[in-house]
Amino acid sequence: MEFKKGDIERGIPIEDNSVDVVISNCVINLTVDKVAAFREINRILKSDGRIVISDLVTDKEVPTHSIDSDKWCGCIDGALTKENYLACIRKTGFQDPQILEEKLYQEVDGVDSKKITSLVIKAVK
Ligand SMILES: C[S@@+](CC[C@H](N)C(=O)[O-])C[C@H]1O[C@@H](n2cnc3c(N)ncnc32)[C@H](O)[C@@H]1O
């Protein structure tokens, strides 16, 4: 096993078209530029390579001016809607993303009430 450290938005230190599968749990949610993250994942995957990603999505995205950095770090304020999350995956060259698992993670009460859902998504390059 070899560990490599990189920033998924700026560049994963792995060559183009060189890996079979990328797995990730609750990372993309924390990135600022989710399209850049999926583009970088797509770049390192071989043709027909696949992703299995577990992440959180929301039913109400937080507008940029209302972002709370603590809640971003808690995987809440950086969450996209399911539709926007899947759109980012499609936009970066993956075909037909499939939801393998979907379950309620948290219901946030109060003025900014929302539902946070946990997804497991598979997609092929
Ligand atoms: C909620 S933790 C999940 C950690 C691990 N995947 C797990 O399941 O226990 C989020 C992880 O995302 C990493 N992360 C956040 N933004 C990142 C980025 N732009 N590039 C690479 N890693 C990032 C953090 O360093 C942290 O390790």
PDB file of C-alpha atoms and ligand atoms in Angstrom:
ATOM      1  CA  MET A   1       0.000   0.000   0.000  1.00  0.00           C
ATOM      2  CA  GLU A   2       1.161   3.516  -0.776  1.00  0.00           C
ATOM      3  CA  PHE A   3      -0.276   6.742   0.675  1.00  0.00           C
ATOM      4  CA  LYS A   4      -0.248   9.939  -1.411  1.00  0.00           C
ATOM      5  CA  LYS A   5      -1.417  13.299  -0.158  1.00  0.00           C
ATOM      6  CA  GLY A   6      -3.137  15.729  -2.497  1.00  0.00           C
ATOM      7  CA  ASP A   7      -5.903  18.255  -2.853  1.00  0.00           C
ATOM      8  CA  ILE A   8      -8.787  16.801  -4.801  1.00  0.00           C
ATOM      9  CA  GLU A   9      -9.756  20.215  -6.248  1.00  0.00           C
ATOM     10  CA  ARG A  10      -6.255  21.328  -7.227  1.00  0.00           C
ATOM     11  CA  GLY A  11      -4.671  18.060  -8.280  1.00  0.00           C
ATOM     12  CA  ILE A  12      -4.478  14.451  -7.129  1.00  0.00           C
ATOM     13  CA  PRO A  13      -0.816  13.327  -7.431  1.00  0.00           C
ATOM     14  CA  ILE A  14      -1.699  10.391  -9.694  1.00  0.00           C
ATOM     15  CA  GLU A  15      -1.254  10.051 -13.468  1.00  0.00           C
ATOM     16  CA  ASP A  16      -4.084  10.367 -15.992  1.00  0.00           C
ATOM     17  CA  ASN A  17      -6.064   7.205 -16.879  1.00  0.00           C
ATOM     18  CA  SER A  18      -4.290   5.045 -14.315  1.00  0.00           C
ATOM     19  CA  VAL A  19      -6.744   3.777 -11.686  1.00  0.00           C
ATOM     20  CA  ASP A  20      -9.652   1.312 -11.804  1.00  0.00           C
ATOM     21  CA  VAL A  21     -11.816   2.665  -9.005  1.00  0.00           C
ATOM     22  CA  VAL A  22     -12.092   5.689  -6.736  1.00  0.00           C
ATOM     23  CA  ILE A  23     -13.934   5.332  -3.432  1.00  0.00           C
ATOM     24  CA  SER A  24     -14.640   8.241  -1.137  1.00  0.00           C
ATOM     25  CA  ASN A  25     -16.666   8.884   1.998  1.00  0.00           C
ATOM     26  CA  CYS A  26     -17.845  12.391   2.884  1.00  0.00           C
ATOM     27  CA  VAL A  27     -15.078  14.368   1.168  1.00  0.00           C
ATOM     28  CA  ILE A  28     -16.577  16.009  -1.951  1.00  0.00           C
ATOM     29  CA  ASN A  29     -19.181  17.672   0.270  1.00  0.00           C
ATOM     30  CA  LEU A  30     -16.378  19.670   1.925  1.00  0.00           C
ATOM     31  CA  THR A  31     -14.883  20.970  -1.317  1.00  0.00           C
ATOM     32  CA  VAL A  32     -15.662  24.447  -2.624  1.00  0.00           C
ATOM     33  CA  ASP A  33     -15.526  23.482  -6.305  1.00  0.00           C
ATOM     34  CA  LYS A  34     -17.274  20.121  -6.606  1.00  0.00           C
ATOM     35  CA  VAL A  35     -17.065  20.073 -10.405  1.00  0.00           C
ATOM     36  CA  ALA A  36     -13.263  20.480 -10.175  1.00  0.00           C
ATOM     37  CA  ALA A  37     -13.152  17.570  -7.705  1.00  0.00           C
ATOM     38  CA  PHE A  38     -15.140  15.234  -9.975  1.00  0.00           C
ATOM     39  CA  ARG A  39     -13.108  16.374 -13.010  1.00  0.00           C
ATOM     40  CA  GLU A  40      -9.920  15.439 -11.171  1.00  0.00           C
ATOM     41  CA  ILE A  41     -11.353  12.021 -10.233  1.00  0.00           C
ATOM     42  CA  ASN A  42     -12.368  11.464 -13.847  1.00  0.00           C
ATOM     43  CA  ARG A  43      -8.880  12.408 -15.047  1.00  0.00           C
ATOM     44  CA  ILE A  44      -7.118   9.701 -12.999  1.00  0.00           C
ATOM     45  CA  LEU A  45      -9.612   6.929 -13.833  1.00  0.00           C
ATOM     46  CA  LYS A  46      -8.990   4.499 -16.679  1.00  0.00           C
ATOM     47  CA  SER A  47     -11.603   4.299 -19.385  1.00  0.00           C
ATOM     48  CA  ASP A  48     -14.465   2.242 -17.847  1.00  0.00           C
ATOM     49  CA  GLY A  49     -13.071   3.042 -14.399  1.00  0.00           C
ATOM     50  CA  ARG A  50     -15.700   3.713 -11.738  1.00  0.00           C
ATOM     51  CA  ILE A  51     -16.494   5.673  -8.627  1.00  0.00           C
ATOM     52  CA  VAL A  52     -18.390   4.589  -5.548  1.00  0.00           C
ATOM     53  CA  ILE A  53     -18.921   7.709  -3.493  1.00  0.00           C
ATOM     54  CA  SER A  54     -20.694   8.107  -0.189  1.00  0.00           C
ATOM     55  CA  ASP A  55     -21.695  11.670   0.653  1.00  0.00           C
ATOM     56  CA  LEU A  56     -24.327  13.966   2.157  1.00  0.00           C
ATOM     57  CA  VAL A  57     -26.836  16.029   0.181  1.00  0.00           C
ATOM     58  CA  THR A  58     -29.516  18.483   1.269  1.00  0.00           C
ATOM     59  CA  ASP A  59     -33.008  19.438   0.189  1.00  0.00           C
ATOM     60  CA  LYS A  60     -32.096  23.174   0.566  1.00  0.00           C
ATOM     61  CA  GLU A  61     -28.711  24.562  -0.411  1.00  0.00           C
ATOM     62  CA  VAL A  62     -27.322  27.395   1.704  1.00  0.00           C
ATOM     63  CA  PRO A  63     -26.834  30.648  -0.264  1.00  0.00           C
ATOM     64  CA  THR A  64     -23.189  31.793  -0.379  1.00  0.00           C
ATOM     65  CA  HIS A  65     -23.818  34.841   1.835  1.00  0.00           C
ATOM     66  CA  SER A  66     -25.295  32.664   4.627  1.00  0.00           C
ATOM     67  CA  ILE A  67     -22.564  30.024   4.844  1.00  0.00           C
ATOM     68  CA  ASP A  68     -21.402  29.239   8.372  1.00  0.00           C
ATOM     69  CA  SER A  69     -17.865  27.825   8.325  1.00  0.00           C
ATOM     70  CA  ASP A  70     -18.498  25.550  11.335  1.00  0.00           C
ATOM     71  CA  LYS A  71     -21.544  24.081   9.589  1.00  0.00           C
ATOM     72  CA  TRP A  72     -19.514  23.721   6.367  1.00  0.00           C
ATOM     73  CA  CYS A  73     -16.935  21.730   8.343  1.00  0.00           C
ATOM     74  CA  GLY A  74     -19.810  19.678   9.775  1.00  0.00           C
ATOM     75  CA  CYS A  75     -20.722  18.651   6.177  1.00  0.00           C
ATOM     76  CA  ILE A  76     -23.994  20.634   6.251  1.00  0.00           C
ATOM     77  CA  ASP A  77     -23.479  24.048   4.594  1.00  0.00           C
ATOM     78  CA  GLY A  78     -21.395  22.737   1.674  1.00  0.00           C
ATOM     79  CA  ALA A  79     -23.988  20.123   0.734  1.00  0.00           C
ATOM     80  CA  LEU A  80     -25.634  20.302  -2.700  1.00  0.00           C
ATOM     81  CA  THR A  81     -29.093  19.050  -3.557  1.00  0.00           C
ATOM     82  CA  LYS A  82     -29.168  15.504  -4.926  1.00  0.00           C
ATOM     83  CA  GLU A  83     -29.997  16.889  -8.398  1.00  0.00           C
ATOM     84  CA  ASN A  84     -27.036  19.305  -8.377  1.00  0.00           C
ATOM     85  CA  TYR A  85     -24.688  16.640  -7.008  1.00  0.00           C
ATOM     86  CA  LEU A  86     -25.659  14.239  -9.811  1.00  0.00           C
ATOM     87  CA  ALA A  87     -25.363  17.094 -12.344  1.00  0.00           C
ATOM     88  CA  CYS A  88     -21.729  17.696 -11.226  1.00  0.00           C
ATOM     89  CA  ILE A  89     -20.975  14.000 -11.780  1.00  0.00           C
ATOM     90  CA  ARG A  90     -22.559  14.021 -15.255  1.00  0.00           C
ATOM     91  CA  LYS A  91     -20.892  17.296 -16.234  1.00  0.00           C
ATOM     92  CA  THR A  92     -17.436  15.829 -15.646  1.00  0.00           C
ATOM     93  CA  GLY A  93     -17.748  12.903 -18.031  1.00  0.00           C
ATOM     94  CA  PHE A  94     -19.377  10.146 -15.981  1.00  0.00           C
ATOM     95  CA  GLN A  95     -22.269   8.208 -17.450  1.00  0.00           C
ATOM     96  CA  ASP A  96     -25.490   7.298 -15.819  1.00  0.00           C
ATOM     97  CA  PRO A  97     -24.779   7.788 -12.085  1.00  0.00           C
ATOM     98  CA  GLN A  98     -26.799   5.335 -10.001  1.00  0.00           C
ATOM     99  CA  ILE A  99     -27.882   5.730  -6.395  1.00  0.00           C
ATOM    100  CA  LEU A 100     -27.063   2.502  -4.562  1.00  0.00           C
ATOM    101  CA  GLU A 101     -28.272   3.651  -1.150  1.00  0.00           C
ATOM    102  CA  GLU A 102     -30.213   6.630   0.174  1.00  0.00           C
ATOM    103  CA  LYS A 103     -31.122   7.281   3.799  1.00  0.00           C
ATOM    104  CA  LEU A 104     -32.042  10.178   6.039  1.00  0.00           C
ATOM    105  CA  TYR A 105     -28.961  11.382   7.946  1.00  0.00           C
ATOM    106  CA  GLN A 106     -30.264  14.401   9.882  1.00  0.00           C
ATOM    107  CA  GLU A 107     -33.260  16.727  10.124  1.00  0.00           C
ATOM    108  CA  VAL A 108     -32.177  20.275  10.945  1.00  0.00           C
ATOM    109  CA  ASP A 109     -34.911  22.256  12.767  1.00  0.00           C
ATOM    110  CA  GLY A 110     -35.502  25.990  13.091  1.00  0.00           C
ATOM    111  CA  VAL A 111     -35.579  28.850  10.571  1.00  0.00           C
ATOM    112  CA  ASP A 112     -33.116  27.069   8.308  1.00  0.00           C
ATOM    113  CA  SER A 113     -34.859  23.711   8.579  1.00  0.00           C
ATOM    114  CA  LYS A 114     -33.734  21.083   6.094  1.00  0.00           C
ATOM    115  CA  LYS A 115     -33.190  17.391   5.584  1.00  0.00           C
ATOM    116  CA  ILE A 116     -29.710  15.995   5.126  1.00  0.00           C
ATOM    117  CA  THR A 117     -29.580  12.712   3.268  1.00  0.00           C
ATOM    118  CA  SER A 118     -26.771  10.203   2.955  1.00  0.00           C
ATOM    119  CA  LEU A 119     -26.206   8.784  -0.544  1.00  0.00           C
ATOM    120  CA  VAL A 120     -24.004   6.084  -1.996  1.00  0.00           C
ATOM    121  CA  ILE A 121     -23.519   6.727  -5.719  1.00  0.00           C
ATOM    122  CA  LYS A 122     -21.870   4.626  -8.388  1.00  0.00           C
ATOM    123  CA  ALA A 123     -20.864   5.957 -11.827  1.00  0.00           C
ATOM    124  CA  VAL A 124     -18.677   4.786 -14.685  1.00  0.00           C
ATOM    125  CA  LYS A 125     -16.269   6.919 -16.739  1.00  0.00           C
TER     126      LYS A 125
HETATM  127  C1  LIG B   1     -15.513  13.925   7.071  1.00  0.00           C
HETATM  128  S1  LIG B   1     -13.821  13.511   6.759  1.00  0.00           S
HETATM  129  C2  LIG B   1     -13.982  11.910   6.027  1.00  0.00           C
HETATM  130  C3  LIG B   1     -12.722  11.140   6.176  1.00  0.00           C
HETATM  131  C4  LIG B   1     -12.745   9.693   5.673  1.00  0.00           C
HETATM  132  N1  LIG B   1     -13.061   9.663   4.245  1.00  0.00           N
HETATM  133  C5  LIG B   1     -13.701   8.853   6.462  1.00  0.00           C
HETATM  134  O1  LIG B   1     -14.649   8.299   5.896  1.00  0.00           O
HETATM  135  O2  LIG B   1     -13.510   8.714   7.678  1.00  0.00           O
HETATM  136  C6  LIG B   1     -13.449  14.568   5.401  1.00  0.00           C
HETATM  137  C7  LIG B   1     -12.068  14.416   4.802  1.00  0.00           C
HETATM  138  O3  LIG B   1     -12.039  15.151   3.579  1.00  0.00           O
HETATM  139  C8  LIG B   1     -10.754  15.683   3.413  1.00  0.00           C
HETATM  140  N2  LIG B   1     -10.837  16.801   2.443  1.00  0.00           N
HETATM  141  C9  LIG B   1     -11.611  17.901   2.503  1.00  0.00           C
HETATM  142  N3  LIG B   1     -11.404  18.708   1.434  1.00  0.00           N
HETATM  143  C10 LIG B   1     -10.470  18.083   0.676  1.00  0.00           C
HETATM  144  C11 LIG B   1      -9.812  18.408  -0.541  1.00  0.00           C
HETATM  145  N4  LIG B   1     -10.080  19.555  -1.206  1.00  0.00           N
HETATM  146  N5  LIG B   1      -8.897  17.531  -1.040  1.00  0.00           N
HETATM  147  C12 LIG B   1      -8.634  16.374  -0.377  1.00  0.00           C
HETATM  148  N6  LIG B   1      -9.220  16.009   0.784  1.00  0.00           N
HETATM  149  C13 LIG B   1     -10.109  16.852   1.315  1.00  0.00           C
HETATM  150  C14 LIG B   1     -10.375  16.111   4.819  1.00  0.00           C
HETATM  151  O4  LIG B   1      -8.992  16.243   4.940  1.00  0.00           O
HETATM  152  C15 LIG B   1     -10.928  14.972   5.647  1.00  0.00           C
HETATM  153  O5  LIG B   1      -9.963  13.969   5.805  1.00  0.00           O
END
